[in-house]
Amino acid sequence: MTAGNGVVHEEFHSEAFSKTGGMFEMVQLWVNLPAAKKNIAPAYQSLKAADIPVVSRGDGNVRLIAGHLDGTNGAAHTHTELNMWEIDLPADGAMSLPVPENHNLLLVALRGTARINDRDLLRPSELATFNESGDSIRISAEGDAVKLLLLSGVPIDEPIAAYGPFVMNTREEIMEKIRDFNSGKFGGLH
């Protein structure tokens, strides 16, 4: 979803899931828009698993939610240059991945323990940040299978002002968005 110049939304799962339960796994991320794009029209992209390309790499697979890898484009449209890849490695598997040198890089361990660059361990639910140098990363599964989320992107380098669900660049812009919301300019839940 691109919030752009304002959107009201509600997140939910199906009524059947509410009644029967089961495994529910999700990652929710917020990606800042540059100031020049903060007032674009809101938009929503529905991505089904079948729409997300998978690239085989080393011993595992990379699902390209957004970005580019080995000549394949990810499924999501983005407003800034970024990669969002879900990495699956089998037990004791390994792979190397290119990361543009101008990107900031984060890795999140969703399942399993991974060794990063043949040195540091990344355990389930941990987040790793990296120095802004180098053009690749090596990941290996320590024993069991591993699922990671790789996030990289060109830094926007703009100020951020936030209040509740509102995110802009200045306090004045936040106040304007609160006035817009209170006057009904963001629409309503349907």
GROMACS .gro file of C-alpha atoms in nm:
model
  190
    1MET     CA    1   0.000   0.000   0.000
    2THR     CA    2   0.121   0.350  -0.079
    3ALA     CA    3  -0.034   0.594   0.166
    4GLY     CA    4   0.062   0.895  -0.046
    5ASN     CA    5  -0.161   1.195   0.023
    6GLY     CA    6  -0.383   1.001   0.261
    7VAL     CA    7  -0.560   0.672   0.303
    8VAL     CA    8  -0.761   0.503   0.576
    9HIS     CA    9  -0.724   0.127   0.595
   10GLU     CA   10  -0.804  -0.165   0.818
   11GLU     CA   11  -0.599  -0.480   0.839
   12PHE     CA   12  -0.769  -0.811   0.901
   13HIS     CA   13  -0.755  -1.180   0.822
   14SER     CA   14  -1.041  -1.392   0.698
   15GLU     CA   15  -1.342  -1.481   0.909
   16ALA     CA   16  -1.259  -1.851   0.859
   17PHE     CA   17  -0.912  -1.798   1.007
   18SER     CA   18  -1.067  -1.613   1.300
   19LYS     CA   19  -1.284  -1.917   1.371
   20THR     CA   20  -1.036  -2.200   1.310
   21GLY     CA   21  -0.699  -2.040   1.378
   22GLY     CA   22  -0.372  -2.184   1.251
   23MET     CA   23  -0.031  -2.059   1.151
   24PHE     CA   24  -0.032  -1.688   1.065
   25GLU     CA   25   0.297  -1.534   0.964
   26MET     CA   26   0.350  -1.181   0.845
   27VAL     CA   27   0.602  -0.901   0.835
   28GLN     CA   28   0.476  -0.546   0.815
   29LEU     CA   29   0.720  -0.281   0.699
   30TRP     CA   30   0.698   0.091   0.653
   31VAL     CA   31   0.908   0.241   0.373
   32ASN     CA   32   0.939   0.618   0.376
   33LEU     CA   33   0.854   0.811   0.060
   34PRO     CA   34   1.077   1.100  -0.047
   35ALA     CA   35   0.924   1.443   0.022
   36ALA     CA   36   0.856   1.494  -0.349
   37LYS     CA   37   0.629   1.185  -0.350
   38LYS     CA   38   0.453   1.218  -0.015
   39ASN     CA   39   0.143   1.372  -0.178
   40ILE     CA   40   0.096   1.125  -0.464
   41ALA     CA   41  -0.236   0.944  -0.495
   42PRO     CA   42  -0.278   0.648  -0.258
   43ALA     CA   43  -0.246   0.304  -0.415
   44TYR     CA   44  -0.264  -0.063  -0.323
   45GLN     CA   45  -0.084  -0.361  -0.475
   46SER     CA   46  -0.213  -0.711  -0.414
   47LEU     CA   47   0.070  -0.962  -0.448
   48LYS     CA   48  -0.014  -1.331  -0.448
   49ALA     CA   49   0.255  -1.592  -0.384
   50ALA     CA   50   0.231  -1.704  -0.748
   51ASP     CA   51   0.311  -1.346  -0.862
   52ILE     CA   52   0.643  -1.332  -0.677
   53PRO     CA   53   0.936  -1.460  -0.887
   54VAL     CA   54   1.184  -1.702  -0.733
   55VAL     CA   55   1.553  -1.702  -0.825
   56SER     CA   56   1.772  -2.003  -0.742
   57ARG     CA   57   2.097  -1.889  -0.589
   58GLY     CA   58   2.369  -2.104  -0.431
   59ASP     CA   59   2.200  -2.380  -0.232
   60GLY     CA   60   1.873  -2.194  -0.184
   61ASN     CA   61   1.606  -1.971  -0.330
   62VAL     CA   62   1.530  -1.598  -0.319
   63ARG     CA   63   1.172  -1.472  -0.353
   64LEU     CA   64   1.185  -1.125  -0.513
   65ILE     CA   65   0.909  -0.929  -0.345
   66ALA     CA   66   1.069  -0.605  -0.468
   67GLY     CA   67   1.391  -0.507  -0.640
   68HIS     CA   68   1.612  -0.692  -0.885
   69LEU     CA   69   1.836  -0.999  -0.880
   70ASP     CA   70   2.017  -1.175  -1.163
   71GLY     CA   71   1.813  -1.001  -1.433
   72THR     CA   72   1.477  -1.078  -1.266
   73ASN     CA   73   1.247  -0.802  -1.138
   74GLY     CA   74   1.052  -0.833  -0.815
   75ALA     CA   75   0.673  -0.826  -0.809
   76ALA     CA   76   0.614  -0.500  -0.620
   77HIS     CA   77   0.631  -0.152  -0.768
   78THR     CA   78   0.835   0.082  -0.547
   79HIS     CA   79   0.890   0.458  -0.547
   80THR     CA   80   1.257   0.439  -0.451
   81GLU     CA   81   1.536   0.197  -0.536
   82LEU     CA   82   1.511  -0.093  -0.292
   83ASN     CA   83   1.526  -0.471  -0.257
   84MET     CA   84   1.297  -0.684  -0.044
   85TRP     CA   85   1.397  -1.049  -0.074
   86GLU     CA   86   1.282  -1.353   0.119
   87ILE     CA   87   1.574  -1.598   0.139
   88ASP     CA   88   1.530  -1.972   0.198
   89LEU     CA   89   1.832  -2.190   0.266
   90PRO     CA   90   1.820  -2.563   0.339
   91ALA     CA   91   2.003  -2.707   0.642
   92ASP     CA   92   2.376  -2.632   0.607
   93GLY     CA   93   2.315  -2.449   0.277
   94ALA     CA   94   2.487  -2.128   0.168
   95MET     CA   95   2.460  -1.848  -0.089
   96SER     CA   96   2.619  -1.518  -0.179
   97LEU     CA   97   2.408  -1.221  -0.284
   98PRO     CA   98   2.503  -0.895  -0.452
   99VAL     CA   99   2.406  -0.577  -0.267
  100PRO     CA  100   2.452  -0.243  -0.442
  101GLU     CA  101   2.724  -0.045  -0.267
  102ASN     CA  102   2.498   0.263  -0.245
  103HIS     CA  103   2.230   0.071  -0.046
  104ASN     CA  104   2.178   0.052   0.327
  105LEU     CA  105   2.133  -0.315   0.425
  106LEU     CA  106   1.929  -0.497   0.691
  107LEU     CA  107   1.880  -0.871   0.743
  108VAL     CA  108   1.604  -1.017   0.961
  109ALA     CA  109   1.610  -1.383   1.068
  110LEU     CA  110   1.258  -1.520   1.046
  111ARG     CA  111   1.353  -1.884   1.114
  112GLY     CA  112   1.676  -2.067   1.185
  113THR     CA  113   2.023  -1.936   1.265
  114ALA     CA  114   2.241  -1.796   0.987
  115ARG     CA  115   2.609  -1.716   0.973
  116ILE     CA  116   2.677  -1.386   0.797
  117ASN     CA  117   2.995  -1.331   0.596
  118ASP     CA  118   3.151  -1.641   0.757
  119ARG     CA  119   3.166  -1.455   1.093
  120ASP     CA  120   2.861  -1.337   1.284
  121LEU     CA  121   2.553  -1.537   1.382
  122LEU     CA  122   2.202  -1.409   1.322
  123ARG     CA  123   1.942  -1.590   1.534
  124PRO     CA  124   1.562  -1.605   1.492
  125SER     CA  125   1.390  -1.267   1.541
  126GLU     CA  126   1.721  -1.078   1.530
  127LEU     CA  127   1.793  -0.786   1.298
  128ALA     CA  128   2.139  -0.715   1.159
  129THR     CA  129   2.252  -0.382   1.016
  130PHE     CA  130   2.564  -0.345   0.804
  131ASN     CA  131   2.834  -0.089   0.730
  132GLU     CA  132   2.794   0.100   0.405
  133SER     CA  133   3.080  -0.077   0.231
  134GLY     CA  134   3.111  -0.384   0.015
  135ASP     CA  135   2.901  -0.514  -0.270
  136SER     CA  136   2.795  -0.861  -0.156
  137ILE     CA  137   2.692  -1.069   0.143
  138ARG     CA  138   2.745  -1.439   0.217
  139ILE     CA  139   2.481  -1.626   0.415
  140SER     CA  140   2.500  -1.983   0.543
  141ALA     CA  141   2.253  -2.189   0.745
  142GLU     CA  142   2.388  -2.307   1.079
  143GLY     CA  143   2.235  -2.653   1.100
  144ASP     CA  144   1.860  -2.619   1.039
  145ALA     CA  145   1.695  -2.451   0.741
  146VAL     CA  146   1.691  -2.071   0.744
  147LYS     CA  147   1.438  -1.810   0.629
  148LEU     CA  148   1.563  -1.450   0.616
  149LEU     CA  149   1.432  -1.119   0.494
  150LEU     CA  150   1.688  -0.899   0.317
  151LEU     CA  151   1.603  -0.530   0.294
  152SER     CA  152   1.827  -0.287   0.110
  153GLY     CA  153   1.778   0.053  -0.043
  154VAL     CA  154   1.924   0.388  -0.136
  155PRO     CA  155   1.899   0.620   0.166
  156ILE     CA  156   1.660   0.913   0.124
  157ASP     CA  157   1.852   1.132   0.371
  158GLU     CA  158   1.556   1.354   0.458
  159PRO     CA  159   1.415   1.448   0.799
  160ILE     CA  160   1.125   1.242   0.935
  161ALA     CA  161   0.843   1.379   1.149
  162ALA     CA  162   0.589   1.132   1.288
  163TYR     CA  163   0.280   1.155   1.505
  164GLY     CA  164   0.055   0.851   1.548
  165PRO     CA  165  -0.004   0.708   1.201
  166PHE     CA  166   0.113   1.026   1.025
  167VAL     CA  167   0.463   1.044   0.878
  168MET     CA  168   0.592   1.349   0.694
  169ASN     CA  169   0.912   1.555   0.686
  170THR     CA  170   0.821   1.843   0.919
  171ARG     CA  171   0.591   1.911   1.215
  172GLU     CA  172   0.400   2.162   1.004
  173GLU     CA  173   0.328   1.895   0.741
  174ILE     CA  174   0.207   1.660   1.017
  175MET     CA  175  -0.036   1.926   1.145
  176GLU     CA  176  -0.167   1.979   0.790
  177LYS     CA  177  -0.226   1.602   0.748
  178ILE     CA  178  -0.410   1.586   1.082
  179ARG     CA  179  -0.637   1.870   0.963
  180ASP     CA  180  -0.693   1.685   0.633
  181PHE     CA  181  -0.779   1.365   0.819
  182ASN     CA  182  -1.017   1.539   1.058
  183SER     CA  183  -1.197   1.706   0.765
  184GLY     CA  184  -1.255   1.366   0.593
  185LYS     CA  185  -1.008   1.407   0.306
  186PHE     CA  186  -0.862   1.057   0.361
  187GLY     CA  187  -1.191   0.878   0.292
  188GLY     CA  188  -1.343   0.613   0.519
  189LEU     CA  189  -1.354   0.241   0.583
  190HIS     CA  190  -1.582   0.043   0.351
   0.00000   0.00000   0.00000
